[in-house]
Tab-separated table of C-alpha atoms and ligand atoms in Angstrom:
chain	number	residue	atom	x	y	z
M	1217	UNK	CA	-3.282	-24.075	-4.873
M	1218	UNK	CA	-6.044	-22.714	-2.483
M	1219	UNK	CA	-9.773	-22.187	-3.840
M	1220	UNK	CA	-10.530	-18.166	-4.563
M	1221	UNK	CA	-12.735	-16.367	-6.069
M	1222	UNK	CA	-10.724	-13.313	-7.789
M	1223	UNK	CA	-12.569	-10.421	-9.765
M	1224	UNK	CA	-10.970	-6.793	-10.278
M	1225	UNK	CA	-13.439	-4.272	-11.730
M	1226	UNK	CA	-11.158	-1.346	-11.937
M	1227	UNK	CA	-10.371	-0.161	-15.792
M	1228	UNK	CA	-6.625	1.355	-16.015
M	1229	UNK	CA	-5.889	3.824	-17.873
M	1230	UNK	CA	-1.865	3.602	-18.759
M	1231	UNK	CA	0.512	6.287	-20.324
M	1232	UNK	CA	1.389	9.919	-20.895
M	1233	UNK	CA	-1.542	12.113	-21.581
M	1234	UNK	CA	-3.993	9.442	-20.541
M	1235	UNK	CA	-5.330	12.248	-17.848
M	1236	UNK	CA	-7.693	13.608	-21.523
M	1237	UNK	CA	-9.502	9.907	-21.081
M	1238	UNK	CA	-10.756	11.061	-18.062
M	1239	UNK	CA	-13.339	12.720	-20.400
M	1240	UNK	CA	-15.281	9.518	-21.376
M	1241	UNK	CA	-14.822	7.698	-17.675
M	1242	UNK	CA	-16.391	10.135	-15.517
M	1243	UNK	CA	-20.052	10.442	-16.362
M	1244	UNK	CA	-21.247	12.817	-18.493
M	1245	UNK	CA	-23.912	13.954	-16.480
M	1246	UNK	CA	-21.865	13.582	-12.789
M	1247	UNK	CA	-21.355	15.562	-9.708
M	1248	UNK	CA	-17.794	15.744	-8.881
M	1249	UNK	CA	-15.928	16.186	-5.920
M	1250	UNK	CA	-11.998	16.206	-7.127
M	1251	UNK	CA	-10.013	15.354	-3.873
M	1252	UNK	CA	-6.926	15.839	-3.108
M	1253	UNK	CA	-3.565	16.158	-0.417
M	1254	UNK	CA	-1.237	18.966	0.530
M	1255	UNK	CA	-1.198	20.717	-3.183
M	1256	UNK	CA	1.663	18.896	-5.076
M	1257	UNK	CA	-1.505	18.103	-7.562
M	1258	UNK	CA	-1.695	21.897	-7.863
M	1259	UNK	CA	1.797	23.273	-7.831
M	1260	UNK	CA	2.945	20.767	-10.589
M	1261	UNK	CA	-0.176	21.144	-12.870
M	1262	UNK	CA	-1.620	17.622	-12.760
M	1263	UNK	CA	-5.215	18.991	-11.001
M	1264	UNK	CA	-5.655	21.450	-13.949
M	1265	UNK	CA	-5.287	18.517	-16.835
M	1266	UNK	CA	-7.101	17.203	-14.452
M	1267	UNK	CA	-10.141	20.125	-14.454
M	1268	UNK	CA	-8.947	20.542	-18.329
M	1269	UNK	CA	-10.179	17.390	-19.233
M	1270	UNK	CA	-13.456	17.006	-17.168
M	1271	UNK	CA	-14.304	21.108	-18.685
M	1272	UNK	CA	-13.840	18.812	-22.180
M	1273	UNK	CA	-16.553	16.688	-21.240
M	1274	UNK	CA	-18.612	19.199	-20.178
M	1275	UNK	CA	-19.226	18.242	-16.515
M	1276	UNK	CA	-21.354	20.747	-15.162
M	1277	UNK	CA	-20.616	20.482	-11.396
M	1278	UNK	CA	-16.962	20.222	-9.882
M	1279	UNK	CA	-15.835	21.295	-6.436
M	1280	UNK	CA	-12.870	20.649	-4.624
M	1281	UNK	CA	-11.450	18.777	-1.094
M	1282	UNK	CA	-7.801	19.262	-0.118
M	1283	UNK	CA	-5.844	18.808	2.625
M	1284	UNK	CA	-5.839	14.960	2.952
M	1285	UNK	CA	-2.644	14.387	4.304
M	1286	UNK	CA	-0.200	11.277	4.349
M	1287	UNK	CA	-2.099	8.659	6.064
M	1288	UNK	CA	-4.997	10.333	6.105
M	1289	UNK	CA	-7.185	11.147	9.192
M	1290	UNK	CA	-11.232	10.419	9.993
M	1291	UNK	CA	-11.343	14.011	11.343
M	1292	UNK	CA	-10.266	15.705	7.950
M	1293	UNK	CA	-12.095	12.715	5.929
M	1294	UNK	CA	-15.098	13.785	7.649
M	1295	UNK	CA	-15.285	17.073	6.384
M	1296	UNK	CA	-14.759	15.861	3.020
M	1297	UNK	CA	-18.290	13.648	3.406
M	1298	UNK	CA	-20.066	16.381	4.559
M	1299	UNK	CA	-19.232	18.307	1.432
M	1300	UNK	CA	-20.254	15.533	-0.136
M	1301	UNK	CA	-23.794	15.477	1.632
M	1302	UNK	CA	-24.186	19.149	1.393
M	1303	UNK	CA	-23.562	19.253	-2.490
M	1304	UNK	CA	-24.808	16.490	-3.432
M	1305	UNK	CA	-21.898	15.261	-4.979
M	1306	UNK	CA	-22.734	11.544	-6.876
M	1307	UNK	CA	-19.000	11.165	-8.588
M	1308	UNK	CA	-15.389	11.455	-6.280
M	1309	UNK	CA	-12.121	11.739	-8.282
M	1310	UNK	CA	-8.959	11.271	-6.081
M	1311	UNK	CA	-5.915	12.846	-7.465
M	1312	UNK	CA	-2.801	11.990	-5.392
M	1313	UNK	CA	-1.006	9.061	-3.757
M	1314	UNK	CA	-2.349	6.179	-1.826
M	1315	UNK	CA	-3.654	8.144	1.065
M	1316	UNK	CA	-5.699	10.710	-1.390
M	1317	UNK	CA	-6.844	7.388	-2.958
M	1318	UNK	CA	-7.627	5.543	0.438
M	1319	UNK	CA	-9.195	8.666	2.215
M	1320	UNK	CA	-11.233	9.066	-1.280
M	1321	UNK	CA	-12.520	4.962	-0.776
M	1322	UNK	CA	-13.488	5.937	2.964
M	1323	UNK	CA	-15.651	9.030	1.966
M	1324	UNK	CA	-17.219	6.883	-0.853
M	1325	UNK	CA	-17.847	4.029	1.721
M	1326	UNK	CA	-19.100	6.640	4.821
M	1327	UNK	CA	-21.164	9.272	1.990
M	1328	UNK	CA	-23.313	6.163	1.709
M	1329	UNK	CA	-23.679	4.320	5.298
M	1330	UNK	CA	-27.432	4.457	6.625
M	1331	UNK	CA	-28.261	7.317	8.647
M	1332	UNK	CA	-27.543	6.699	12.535
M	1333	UNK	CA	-24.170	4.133	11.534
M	1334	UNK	CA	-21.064	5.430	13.060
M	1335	UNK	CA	-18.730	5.560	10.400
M	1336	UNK	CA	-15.459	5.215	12.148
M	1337	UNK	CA	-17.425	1.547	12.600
M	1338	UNK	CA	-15.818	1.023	8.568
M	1339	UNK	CA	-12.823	0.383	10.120
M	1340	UNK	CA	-13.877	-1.430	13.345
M	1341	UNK	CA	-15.541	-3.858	11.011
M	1342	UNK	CA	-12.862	-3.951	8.400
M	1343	UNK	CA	-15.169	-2.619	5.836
M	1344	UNK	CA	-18.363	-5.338	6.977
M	1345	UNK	CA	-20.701	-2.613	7.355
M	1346	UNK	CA	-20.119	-1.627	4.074
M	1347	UNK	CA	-23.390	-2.463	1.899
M	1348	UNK	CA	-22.707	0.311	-1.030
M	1349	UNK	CA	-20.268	3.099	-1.794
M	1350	UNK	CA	-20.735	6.258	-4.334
M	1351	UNK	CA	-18.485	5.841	-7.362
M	1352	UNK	CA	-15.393	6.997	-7.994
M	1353	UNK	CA	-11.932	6.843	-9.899
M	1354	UNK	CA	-8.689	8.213	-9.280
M	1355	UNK	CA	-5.369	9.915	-11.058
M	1356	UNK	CA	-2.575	8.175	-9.605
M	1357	UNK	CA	0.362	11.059	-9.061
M	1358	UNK	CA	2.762	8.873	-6.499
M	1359	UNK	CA	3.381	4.685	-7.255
M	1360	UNK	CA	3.389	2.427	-4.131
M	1361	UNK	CA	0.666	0.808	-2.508
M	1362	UNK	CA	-1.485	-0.203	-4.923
M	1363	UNK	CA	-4.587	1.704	-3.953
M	1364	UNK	CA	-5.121	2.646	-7.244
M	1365	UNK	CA	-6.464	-1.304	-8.478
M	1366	UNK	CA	-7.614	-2.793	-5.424
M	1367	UNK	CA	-10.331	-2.584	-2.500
M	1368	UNK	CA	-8.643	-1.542	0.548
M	1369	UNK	CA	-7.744	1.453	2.786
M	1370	UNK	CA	-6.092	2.815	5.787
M	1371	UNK	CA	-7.228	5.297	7.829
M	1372	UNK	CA	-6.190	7.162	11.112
M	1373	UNK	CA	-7.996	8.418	13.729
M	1374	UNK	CA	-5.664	11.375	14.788
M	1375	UNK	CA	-7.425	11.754	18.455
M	1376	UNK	CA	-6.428	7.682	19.420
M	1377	UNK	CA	-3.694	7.141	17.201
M	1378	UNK	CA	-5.633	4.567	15.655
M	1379	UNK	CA	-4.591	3.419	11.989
M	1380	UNK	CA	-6.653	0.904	11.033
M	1381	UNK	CA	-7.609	-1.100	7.788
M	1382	UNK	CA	-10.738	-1.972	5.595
M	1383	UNK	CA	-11.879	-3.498	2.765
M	1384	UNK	CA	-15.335	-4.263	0.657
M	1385	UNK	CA	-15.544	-5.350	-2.912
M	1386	UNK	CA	-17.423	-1.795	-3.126
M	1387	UNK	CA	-14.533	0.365	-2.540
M	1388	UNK	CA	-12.717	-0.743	-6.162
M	1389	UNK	CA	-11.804	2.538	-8.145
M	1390	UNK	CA	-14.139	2.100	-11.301
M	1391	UNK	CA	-10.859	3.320	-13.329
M	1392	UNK	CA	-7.410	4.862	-12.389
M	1393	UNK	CA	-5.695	7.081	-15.061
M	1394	UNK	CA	-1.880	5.740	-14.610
M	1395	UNK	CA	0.794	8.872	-16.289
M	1396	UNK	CA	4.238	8.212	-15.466
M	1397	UNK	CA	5.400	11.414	-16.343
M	1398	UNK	CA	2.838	12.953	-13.095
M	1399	UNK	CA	5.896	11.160	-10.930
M	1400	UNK	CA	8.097	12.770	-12.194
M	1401	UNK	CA	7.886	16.058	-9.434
M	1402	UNK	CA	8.064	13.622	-6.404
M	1403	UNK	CA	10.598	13.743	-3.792
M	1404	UNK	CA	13.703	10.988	-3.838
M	1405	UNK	CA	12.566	9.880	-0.354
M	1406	UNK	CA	8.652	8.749	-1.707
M	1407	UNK	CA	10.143	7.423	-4.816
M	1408	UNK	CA	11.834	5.265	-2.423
M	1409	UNK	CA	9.446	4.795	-0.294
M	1410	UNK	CA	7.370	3.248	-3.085
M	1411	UNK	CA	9.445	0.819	-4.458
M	1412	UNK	CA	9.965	-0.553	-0.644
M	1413	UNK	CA	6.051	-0.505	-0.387
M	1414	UNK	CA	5.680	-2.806	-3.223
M	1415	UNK	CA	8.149	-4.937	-2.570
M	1416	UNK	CA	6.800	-5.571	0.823
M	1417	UNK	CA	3.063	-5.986	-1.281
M	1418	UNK	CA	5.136	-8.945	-2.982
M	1419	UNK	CA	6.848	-10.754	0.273
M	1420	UNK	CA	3.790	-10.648	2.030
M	1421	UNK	CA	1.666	-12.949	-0.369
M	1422	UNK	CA	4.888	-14.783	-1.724
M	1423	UNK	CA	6.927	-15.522	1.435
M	1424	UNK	CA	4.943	-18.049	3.594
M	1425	UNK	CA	4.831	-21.750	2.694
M	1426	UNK	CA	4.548	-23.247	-0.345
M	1427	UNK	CA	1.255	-23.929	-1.961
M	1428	UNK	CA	2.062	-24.920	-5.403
M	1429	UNK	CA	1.037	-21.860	-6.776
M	1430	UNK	CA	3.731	-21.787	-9.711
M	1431	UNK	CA	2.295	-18.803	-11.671
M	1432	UNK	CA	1.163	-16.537	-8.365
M	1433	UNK	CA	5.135	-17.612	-7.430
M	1434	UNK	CA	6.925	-16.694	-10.812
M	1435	UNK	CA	4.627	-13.766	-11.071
M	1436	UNK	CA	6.049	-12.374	-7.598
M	1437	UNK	CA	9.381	-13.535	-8.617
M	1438	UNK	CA	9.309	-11.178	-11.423
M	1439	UNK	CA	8.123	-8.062	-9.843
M	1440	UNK	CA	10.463	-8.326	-7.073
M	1441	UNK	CA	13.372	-8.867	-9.261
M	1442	UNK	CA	11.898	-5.991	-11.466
M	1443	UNK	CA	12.040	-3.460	-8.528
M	1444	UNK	CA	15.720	-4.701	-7.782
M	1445	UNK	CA	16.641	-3.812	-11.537
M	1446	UNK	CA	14.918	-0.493	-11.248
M	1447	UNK	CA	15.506	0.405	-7.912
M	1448	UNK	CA	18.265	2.998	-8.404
M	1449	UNK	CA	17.324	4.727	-11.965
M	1450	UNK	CA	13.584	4.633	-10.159
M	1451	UNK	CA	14.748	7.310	-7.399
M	1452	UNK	CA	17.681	8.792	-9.100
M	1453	UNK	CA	16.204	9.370	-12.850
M	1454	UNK	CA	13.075	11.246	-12.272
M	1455	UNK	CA	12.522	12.114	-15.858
M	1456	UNK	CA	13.126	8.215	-17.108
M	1457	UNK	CA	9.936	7.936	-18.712
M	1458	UNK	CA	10.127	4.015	-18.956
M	1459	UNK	CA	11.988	3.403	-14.986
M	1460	UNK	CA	8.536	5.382	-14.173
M	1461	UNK	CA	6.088	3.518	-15.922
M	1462	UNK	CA	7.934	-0.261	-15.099
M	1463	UNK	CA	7.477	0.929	-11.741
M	1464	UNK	CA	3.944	2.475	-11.719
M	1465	UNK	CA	2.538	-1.009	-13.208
M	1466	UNK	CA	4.807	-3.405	-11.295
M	1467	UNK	CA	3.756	-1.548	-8.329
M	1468	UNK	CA	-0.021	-1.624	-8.895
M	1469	UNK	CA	0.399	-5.606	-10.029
M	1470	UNK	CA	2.083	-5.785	-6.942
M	1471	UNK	CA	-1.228	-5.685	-4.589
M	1472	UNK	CA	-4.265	-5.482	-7.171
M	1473	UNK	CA	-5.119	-9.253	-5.906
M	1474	UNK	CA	-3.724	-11.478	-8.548
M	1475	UNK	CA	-0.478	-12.494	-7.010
M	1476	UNK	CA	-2.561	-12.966	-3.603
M	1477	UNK	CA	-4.816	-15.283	-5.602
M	1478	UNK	CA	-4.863	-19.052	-4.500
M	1479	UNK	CA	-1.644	-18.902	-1.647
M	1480	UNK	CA	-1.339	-18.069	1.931
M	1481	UNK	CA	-0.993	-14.399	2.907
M	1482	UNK	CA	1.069	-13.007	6.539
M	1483	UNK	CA	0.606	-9.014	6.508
M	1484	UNK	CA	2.304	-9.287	9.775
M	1485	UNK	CA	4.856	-6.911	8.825
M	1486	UNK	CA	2.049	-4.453	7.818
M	1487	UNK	CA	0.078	-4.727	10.778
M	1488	UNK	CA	2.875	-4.144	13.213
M	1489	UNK	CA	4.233	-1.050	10.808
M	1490	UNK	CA	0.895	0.541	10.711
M	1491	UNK	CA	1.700	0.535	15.050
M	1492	UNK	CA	4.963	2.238	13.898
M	1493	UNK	CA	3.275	4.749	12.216
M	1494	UNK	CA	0.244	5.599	14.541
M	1495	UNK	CA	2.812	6.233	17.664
M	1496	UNK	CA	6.141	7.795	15.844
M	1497	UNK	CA	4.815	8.805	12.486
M	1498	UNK	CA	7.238	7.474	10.621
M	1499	UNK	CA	6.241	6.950	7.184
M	1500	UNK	CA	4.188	3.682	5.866
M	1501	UNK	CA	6.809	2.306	3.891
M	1502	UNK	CA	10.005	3.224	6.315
M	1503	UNK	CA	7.928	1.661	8.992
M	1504	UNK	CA	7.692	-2.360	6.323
M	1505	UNK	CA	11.517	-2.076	6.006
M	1506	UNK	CA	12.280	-1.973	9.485
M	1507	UNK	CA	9.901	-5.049	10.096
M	1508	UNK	CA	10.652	-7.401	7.002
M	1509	UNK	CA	14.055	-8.276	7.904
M	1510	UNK	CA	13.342	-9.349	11.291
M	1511	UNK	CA	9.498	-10.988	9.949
M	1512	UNK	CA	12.101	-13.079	7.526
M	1513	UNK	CA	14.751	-13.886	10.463
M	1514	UNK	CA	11.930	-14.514	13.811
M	1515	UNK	CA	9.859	-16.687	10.795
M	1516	UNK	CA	12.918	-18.242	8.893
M	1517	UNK	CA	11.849	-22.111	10.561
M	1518	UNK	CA	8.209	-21.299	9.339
M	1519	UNK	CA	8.911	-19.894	6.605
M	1520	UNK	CA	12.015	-21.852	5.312
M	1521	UNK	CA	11.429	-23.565	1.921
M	1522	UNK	CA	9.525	-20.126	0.445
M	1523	UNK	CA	12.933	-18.201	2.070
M	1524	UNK	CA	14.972	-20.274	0.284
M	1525	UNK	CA	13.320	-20.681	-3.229
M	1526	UNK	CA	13.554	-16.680	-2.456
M	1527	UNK	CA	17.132	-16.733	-2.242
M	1528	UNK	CA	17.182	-18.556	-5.550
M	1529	UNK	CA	15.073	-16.500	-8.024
M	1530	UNK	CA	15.332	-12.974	-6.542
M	1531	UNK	CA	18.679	-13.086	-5.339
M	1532	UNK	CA	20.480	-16.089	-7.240
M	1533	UNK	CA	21.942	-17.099	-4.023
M	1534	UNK	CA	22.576	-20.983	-5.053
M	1535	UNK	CA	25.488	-22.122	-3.229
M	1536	UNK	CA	26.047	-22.533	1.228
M	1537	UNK	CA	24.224	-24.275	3.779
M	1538	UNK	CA	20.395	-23.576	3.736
M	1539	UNK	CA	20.622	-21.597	6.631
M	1540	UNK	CA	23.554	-19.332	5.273
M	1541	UNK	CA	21.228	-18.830	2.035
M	1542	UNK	CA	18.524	-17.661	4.218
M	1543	UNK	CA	20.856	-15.386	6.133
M	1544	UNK	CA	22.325	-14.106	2.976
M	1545	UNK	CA	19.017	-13.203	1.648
M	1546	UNK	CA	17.805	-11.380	4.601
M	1547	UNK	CA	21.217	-9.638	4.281
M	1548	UNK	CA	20.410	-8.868	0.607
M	1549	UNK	CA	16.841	-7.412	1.137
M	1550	UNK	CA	18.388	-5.112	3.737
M	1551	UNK	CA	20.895	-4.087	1.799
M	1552	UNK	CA	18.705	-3.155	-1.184
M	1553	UNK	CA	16.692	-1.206	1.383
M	1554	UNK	CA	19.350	0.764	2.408
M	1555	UNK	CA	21.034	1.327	-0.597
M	1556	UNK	CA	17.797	3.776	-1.271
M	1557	UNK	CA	18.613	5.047	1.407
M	1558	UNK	CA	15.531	3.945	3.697
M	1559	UNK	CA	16.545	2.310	7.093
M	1560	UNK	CA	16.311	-1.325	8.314
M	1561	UNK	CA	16.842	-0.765	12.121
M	1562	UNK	CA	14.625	0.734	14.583
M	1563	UNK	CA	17.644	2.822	15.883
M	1564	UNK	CA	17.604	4.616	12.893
M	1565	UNK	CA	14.443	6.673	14.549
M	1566	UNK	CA	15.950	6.712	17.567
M	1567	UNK	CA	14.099	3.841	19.223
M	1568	UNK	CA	14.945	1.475	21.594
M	1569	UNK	CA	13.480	-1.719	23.562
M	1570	UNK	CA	11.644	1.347	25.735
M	1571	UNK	CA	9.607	1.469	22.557
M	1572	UNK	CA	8.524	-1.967	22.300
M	1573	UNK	CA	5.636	-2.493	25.032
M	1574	UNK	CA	3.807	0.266	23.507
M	1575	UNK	CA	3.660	-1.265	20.296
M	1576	UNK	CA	2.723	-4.252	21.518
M	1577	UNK	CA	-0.123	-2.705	23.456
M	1578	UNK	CA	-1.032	-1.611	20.341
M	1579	UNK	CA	-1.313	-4.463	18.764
M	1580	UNK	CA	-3.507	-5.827	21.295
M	1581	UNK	CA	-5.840	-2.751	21.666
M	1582	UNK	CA	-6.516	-3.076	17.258
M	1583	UNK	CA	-6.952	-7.567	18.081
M	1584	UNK	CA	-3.947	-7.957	15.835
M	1585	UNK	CA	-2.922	-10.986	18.007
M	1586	UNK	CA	-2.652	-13.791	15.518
M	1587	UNK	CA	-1.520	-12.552	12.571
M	1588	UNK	CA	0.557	-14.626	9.899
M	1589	UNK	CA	0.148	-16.968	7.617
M	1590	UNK	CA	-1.005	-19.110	10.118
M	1591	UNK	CA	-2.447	-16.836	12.451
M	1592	UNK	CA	0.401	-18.071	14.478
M	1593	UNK	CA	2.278	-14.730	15.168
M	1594	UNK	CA	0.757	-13.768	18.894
M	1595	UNK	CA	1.970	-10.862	20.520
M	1596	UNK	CA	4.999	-12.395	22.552
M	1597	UNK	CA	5.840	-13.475	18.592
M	1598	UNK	CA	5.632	-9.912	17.446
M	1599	UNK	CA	7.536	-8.783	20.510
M	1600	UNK	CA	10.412	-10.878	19.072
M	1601	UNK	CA	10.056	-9.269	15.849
M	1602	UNK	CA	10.422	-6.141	17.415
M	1603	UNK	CA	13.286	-6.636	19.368
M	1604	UNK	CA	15.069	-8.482	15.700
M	1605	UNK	CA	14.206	-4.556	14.427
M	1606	UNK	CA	16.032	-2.575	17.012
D	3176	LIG	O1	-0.170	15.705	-0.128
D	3176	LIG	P1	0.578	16.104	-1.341
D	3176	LIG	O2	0.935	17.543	-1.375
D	3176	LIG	O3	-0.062	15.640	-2.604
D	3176	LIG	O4	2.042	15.381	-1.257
D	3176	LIG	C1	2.205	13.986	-1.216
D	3176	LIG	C2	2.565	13.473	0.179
D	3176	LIG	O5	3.193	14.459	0.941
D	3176	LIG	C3	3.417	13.625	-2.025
D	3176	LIG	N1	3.150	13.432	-3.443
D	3176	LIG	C4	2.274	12.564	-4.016
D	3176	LIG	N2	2.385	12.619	-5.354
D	3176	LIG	C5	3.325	13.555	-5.636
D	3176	LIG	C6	3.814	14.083	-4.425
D	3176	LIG	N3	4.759	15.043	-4.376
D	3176	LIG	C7	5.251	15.493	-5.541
D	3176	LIG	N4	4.853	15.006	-6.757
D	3176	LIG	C8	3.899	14.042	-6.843
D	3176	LIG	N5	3.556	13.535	-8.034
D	3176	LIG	O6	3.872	12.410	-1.465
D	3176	LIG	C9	3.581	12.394	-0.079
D	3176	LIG	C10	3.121	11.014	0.358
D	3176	LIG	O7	1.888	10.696	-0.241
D	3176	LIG	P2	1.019	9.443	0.261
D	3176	LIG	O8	-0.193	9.382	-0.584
D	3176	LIG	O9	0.860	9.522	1.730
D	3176	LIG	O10	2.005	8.227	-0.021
D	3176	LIG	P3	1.690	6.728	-0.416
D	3176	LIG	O11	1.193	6.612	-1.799
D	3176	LIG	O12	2.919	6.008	-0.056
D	3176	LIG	O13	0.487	6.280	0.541
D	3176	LIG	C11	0.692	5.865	1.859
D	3176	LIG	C12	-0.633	5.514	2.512
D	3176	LIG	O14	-1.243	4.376	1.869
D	3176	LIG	C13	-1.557	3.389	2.839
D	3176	LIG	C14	-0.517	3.614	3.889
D	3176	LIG	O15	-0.861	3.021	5.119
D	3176	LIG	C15	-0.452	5.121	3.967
D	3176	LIG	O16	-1.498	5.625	4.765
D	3176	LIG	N6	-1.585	2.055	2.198
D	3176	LIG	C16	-2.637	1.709	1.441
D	3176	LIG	C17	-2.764	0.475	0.849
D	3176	LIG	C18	-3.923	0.087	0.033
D	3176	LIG	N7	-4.935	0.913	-0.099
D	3176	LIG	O17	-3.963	-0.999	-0.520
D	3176	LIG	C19	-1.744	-0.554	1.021
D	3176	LIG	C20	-0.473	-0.036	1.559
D	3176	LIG	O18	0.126	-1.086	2.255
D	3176	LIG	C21	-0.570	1.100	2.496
D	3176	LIG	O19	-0.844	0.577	3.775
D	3177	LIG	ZN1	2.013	-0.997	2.158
C-alpha cells in the first residue's frame, strides 16, 4: 500500500426530511447565498424546504443565484461572485447536482482570492492558488459525481471551450444534506448518467496495478457490484426509496477519497471525456462510457492482473484464457452501459476518426500529455484510445 495522508471534513447529512437539519448547520448568524441550476430545485419544491428550513433558524439574510447550468461556465460563475462581493454574502448553499455543487466550490474559492489574482488562474493551477475559500454546504438533488464529499471541481470556460479541473483541501462542503426522495423528479437519462459516473469514480482508482491495497480493493469491489445490482430499479423505479438512497451513498463513497486512499490512480478516461464534452457537449458521464471500454482494451497489458481480478469479483468471470476473461469483461462493462441505455461508441454521436485530432489538440493545449497510472498515456496513447471508441 502507498503512504497517504487522508482527512474528509465534510459532515453528511443522510435520509428523508434531513433538508430541516439544515437549521443547525448553517450558522445562525450567516449570510446566505442559496445557488442553484436551471430551476428543477424550484419546480419540484426542494429550494422551498430548502428556504423553509433556514426561515426556522432564523437566518436573517438569504438571496438567490440561478442559472448554473450543466457543467457550469466561469462567465455565469462570475456573476454569482460578484453577488457575493456586492452583498456581502459570508455562507453559500448549493442546491442541485454536481455542477451547482462544483460551480458553488469555484465561487467559494474565487469570492476569496486576493485582489488583482485572475481567477480563471484556479483552474490553470489546479486549485494551487487557492489559500482560503468562504464556507459552504450543499443539498444534493441529483447522485453521481461525488461533489457532494470531496474537494474538487470542473469548470468551463464557454469562450475557449476550456473544461478544466481543480482541487484544494479548502473547497470540502462543511456538510451535504443527502434526501433520496429529492431524486426522485430526475430524468431516466441523469439517473443513468449517474450510476455510469460512479462507476467510472470506482475503475479509475481500482483498475491500475496492484498495490496490495485489500480493503481500498474489496471496498471498490463492492460498490461496483452494488451499482450492477441496482442499475435497472435505479433508473426505472424513481419512487424506490431504498434503490435511491443505495445509490446516493454508494455514489458519494465512490469518489469522497477513501477508495483512492493508498493505490495508484489513471483519470485518463476523465481527462480525455472532459475533451468530449468541451468540443461536442455531450454530457460528463456519456462522454466516461465511451472512453472506459477502450482505456480497459488500449491498457489491458498494463493493466492486466487488476483487469482480471476485475473479471473475478465484479463480473464472476472465472473460467477461459486470461485474455478471453479480460475481453469478456470489457464486453460486460459495455453491456451494462448500454443496457441503461447510455452509448459505448463514439458513432453513437455521430463522430468519426475526423473527430480525433481535435481532441487530441485538446489534450495538448490543457498539458494532459501523461496521464495514467503511470503517467505513461502520451497523446499518440490517447489517440489509440480514441480510435478503440469510434
Ligand atoms: O439545472 P437544473 O434545472 O437543476 O437541472 C439539472 C441538470 O439539467 C438536472 N437535475 C438535477 N437534479 C435534479 C434534476 N432534474 C430533476 N430533478 C432533480 N432532482 O440534472 C441535470 C444535470 O445536472 P448536473 O449537475 O450537470 O449533473 P451531474 O451531477 O452529473 O454533474 C456533472 C458535472 O460534474 C462534474 C462534471 O464534469 C460535470 O460538469 N464532475 C465533478 C466531479 C467532482 N466535483 O468531483 C467529478 C465528476 O467526475 C465530474 O467530472
Ligand atoms: Zn465523473
Amino acid at each position: 500500500m502507498q503512504n497517504f495522508d487522508y482527512q474528509n471534513p465534510t459532515r453528511i447529512l443522510f435520509g428523508q426530511g434531513s433538508i430541516a437539519k439544515l437549521a443547525k448547520a448553517v450558522p445562525a448568524n450567516a449570510r446566505v447565498l442559496l445557488l442553484y441550476g436551471g430551476g428543477s430545485a424550484l419546480r419540484n419544491g426542494t429550494l422551498d424546504e430548502v428556504k423553509a428550513a433556514l426561515a426556522t433558524a432564523g437566518i436573517g439574510h438569504v438571496s438567490e443565484f440561478s442559472g448554473i447550468e450543466p457543467n457550469p461556465t466561469f462567465e455565469t460563475l462570475m456573476r454569482a461572485v460578484q453577488q457575493v462581493k456586492a452583498e456581502q454574502i459570508d455562507f453559500l448553499l448549493a442546491v442541485g447536482g454536481g455542477s451547482v455543487i462544483d460551480g458553488t466550490k469555484f465561487v467559494a474559492a474565487a469570492a476569496a482570492l486576493p485582489e488583482g489574482e485572475d481567477p480563471w488562474n484556479i483552474l490553470l493551477t489546479g486549485g494551487r492558488v487557492v489559500k482560503s475559500a468562504l464556507p459552504f454546504g450543499s443539498v444534493l438533488t441529483l447522485p453521481a459525481t461525488g461533489s457532494e464529499m470531496n474537494n474538487g471541481g470542473v469548470i468551463t470556460k464557454a469562450a475557449t471551450h476550456d473544461k478544466l479541473p481543480f482541487s484544494s483541501r479548502c473547497t470540502y462542503p462543511q456538510f451535504s444534506v443527502l434526501d433520496p426522495t429529492k431524486t426522485f423528479t430526475l430524468p431516466k437519462r441523469q439517473v443513468a448518467n449517474g450510476v455510469v459516473d460512479a462507476f467510472v469514480h470506482i475503475t479509475e482508482q481500482y483498475l491500475t496495478y496492484p498495490a496490495n491495497a485489500r480493503v481500498q480493493d474489496r471496498f471498490a469491489e463492492g460498490l461496483l457490484r452494488t451499482l450492477v445490482e441496482i442499475g435497472q430499479d435505479a433508473v426505472n423505479k424513481p419512487e424506490d426509496y431504498d434503490t435511491r438512497a443505495n445509490l446516493m451513498w454508494t455514489a458519494t463513497l465512490a469518489l469522497n477519497g477513501l477508495i483512492g486512499a493508498g493505490v495508484p490512480q489513471d483519470w485518463a478516461t476523465h481527462m480525455i471525456g472532459h475533451e468530449l464534452t468541451a468540443l461536442h457537449g455531450i454530457d460528463h458521464a456519456r462522454t466516461l462510457a465511451v472512453v472506459l471500454p477502450a482505456v480497459m482494451q488500449v491498457r489491458r497489458e498494463e493493466k492486466r492482473a487488476k483487469l482480471l481480478q476485475y473479471a473475478e469479483r465484479v463480473w464472476d468471470i472465472r473460467d477461459g484464457s486470461e485474455d478471453a476473461r479480460i475481453d469478456q469483461a470489457i464486453e460486460r462493462t459495455r453491456a451494462f452501459f448500454e443496457s441503461l441505455e447510455v452509448p459505448t461508441r463514439l458513432s453513437a454521436y455521430q463522430l468519426d476518426a475526423t473527430a480525433i485530432d481535435p481532441l487530441v489538440a485538446q489534450l495538448e493545449k490543457h498539458g494532459m500529455v501523461k496521464l495514467g497510472e503511470k503517467q505513461d498515456i502520451n497523446l499518440e496513447t490517447s489517440r489509440h484510445i480514441l480510435q478503440a471508441a469510434l
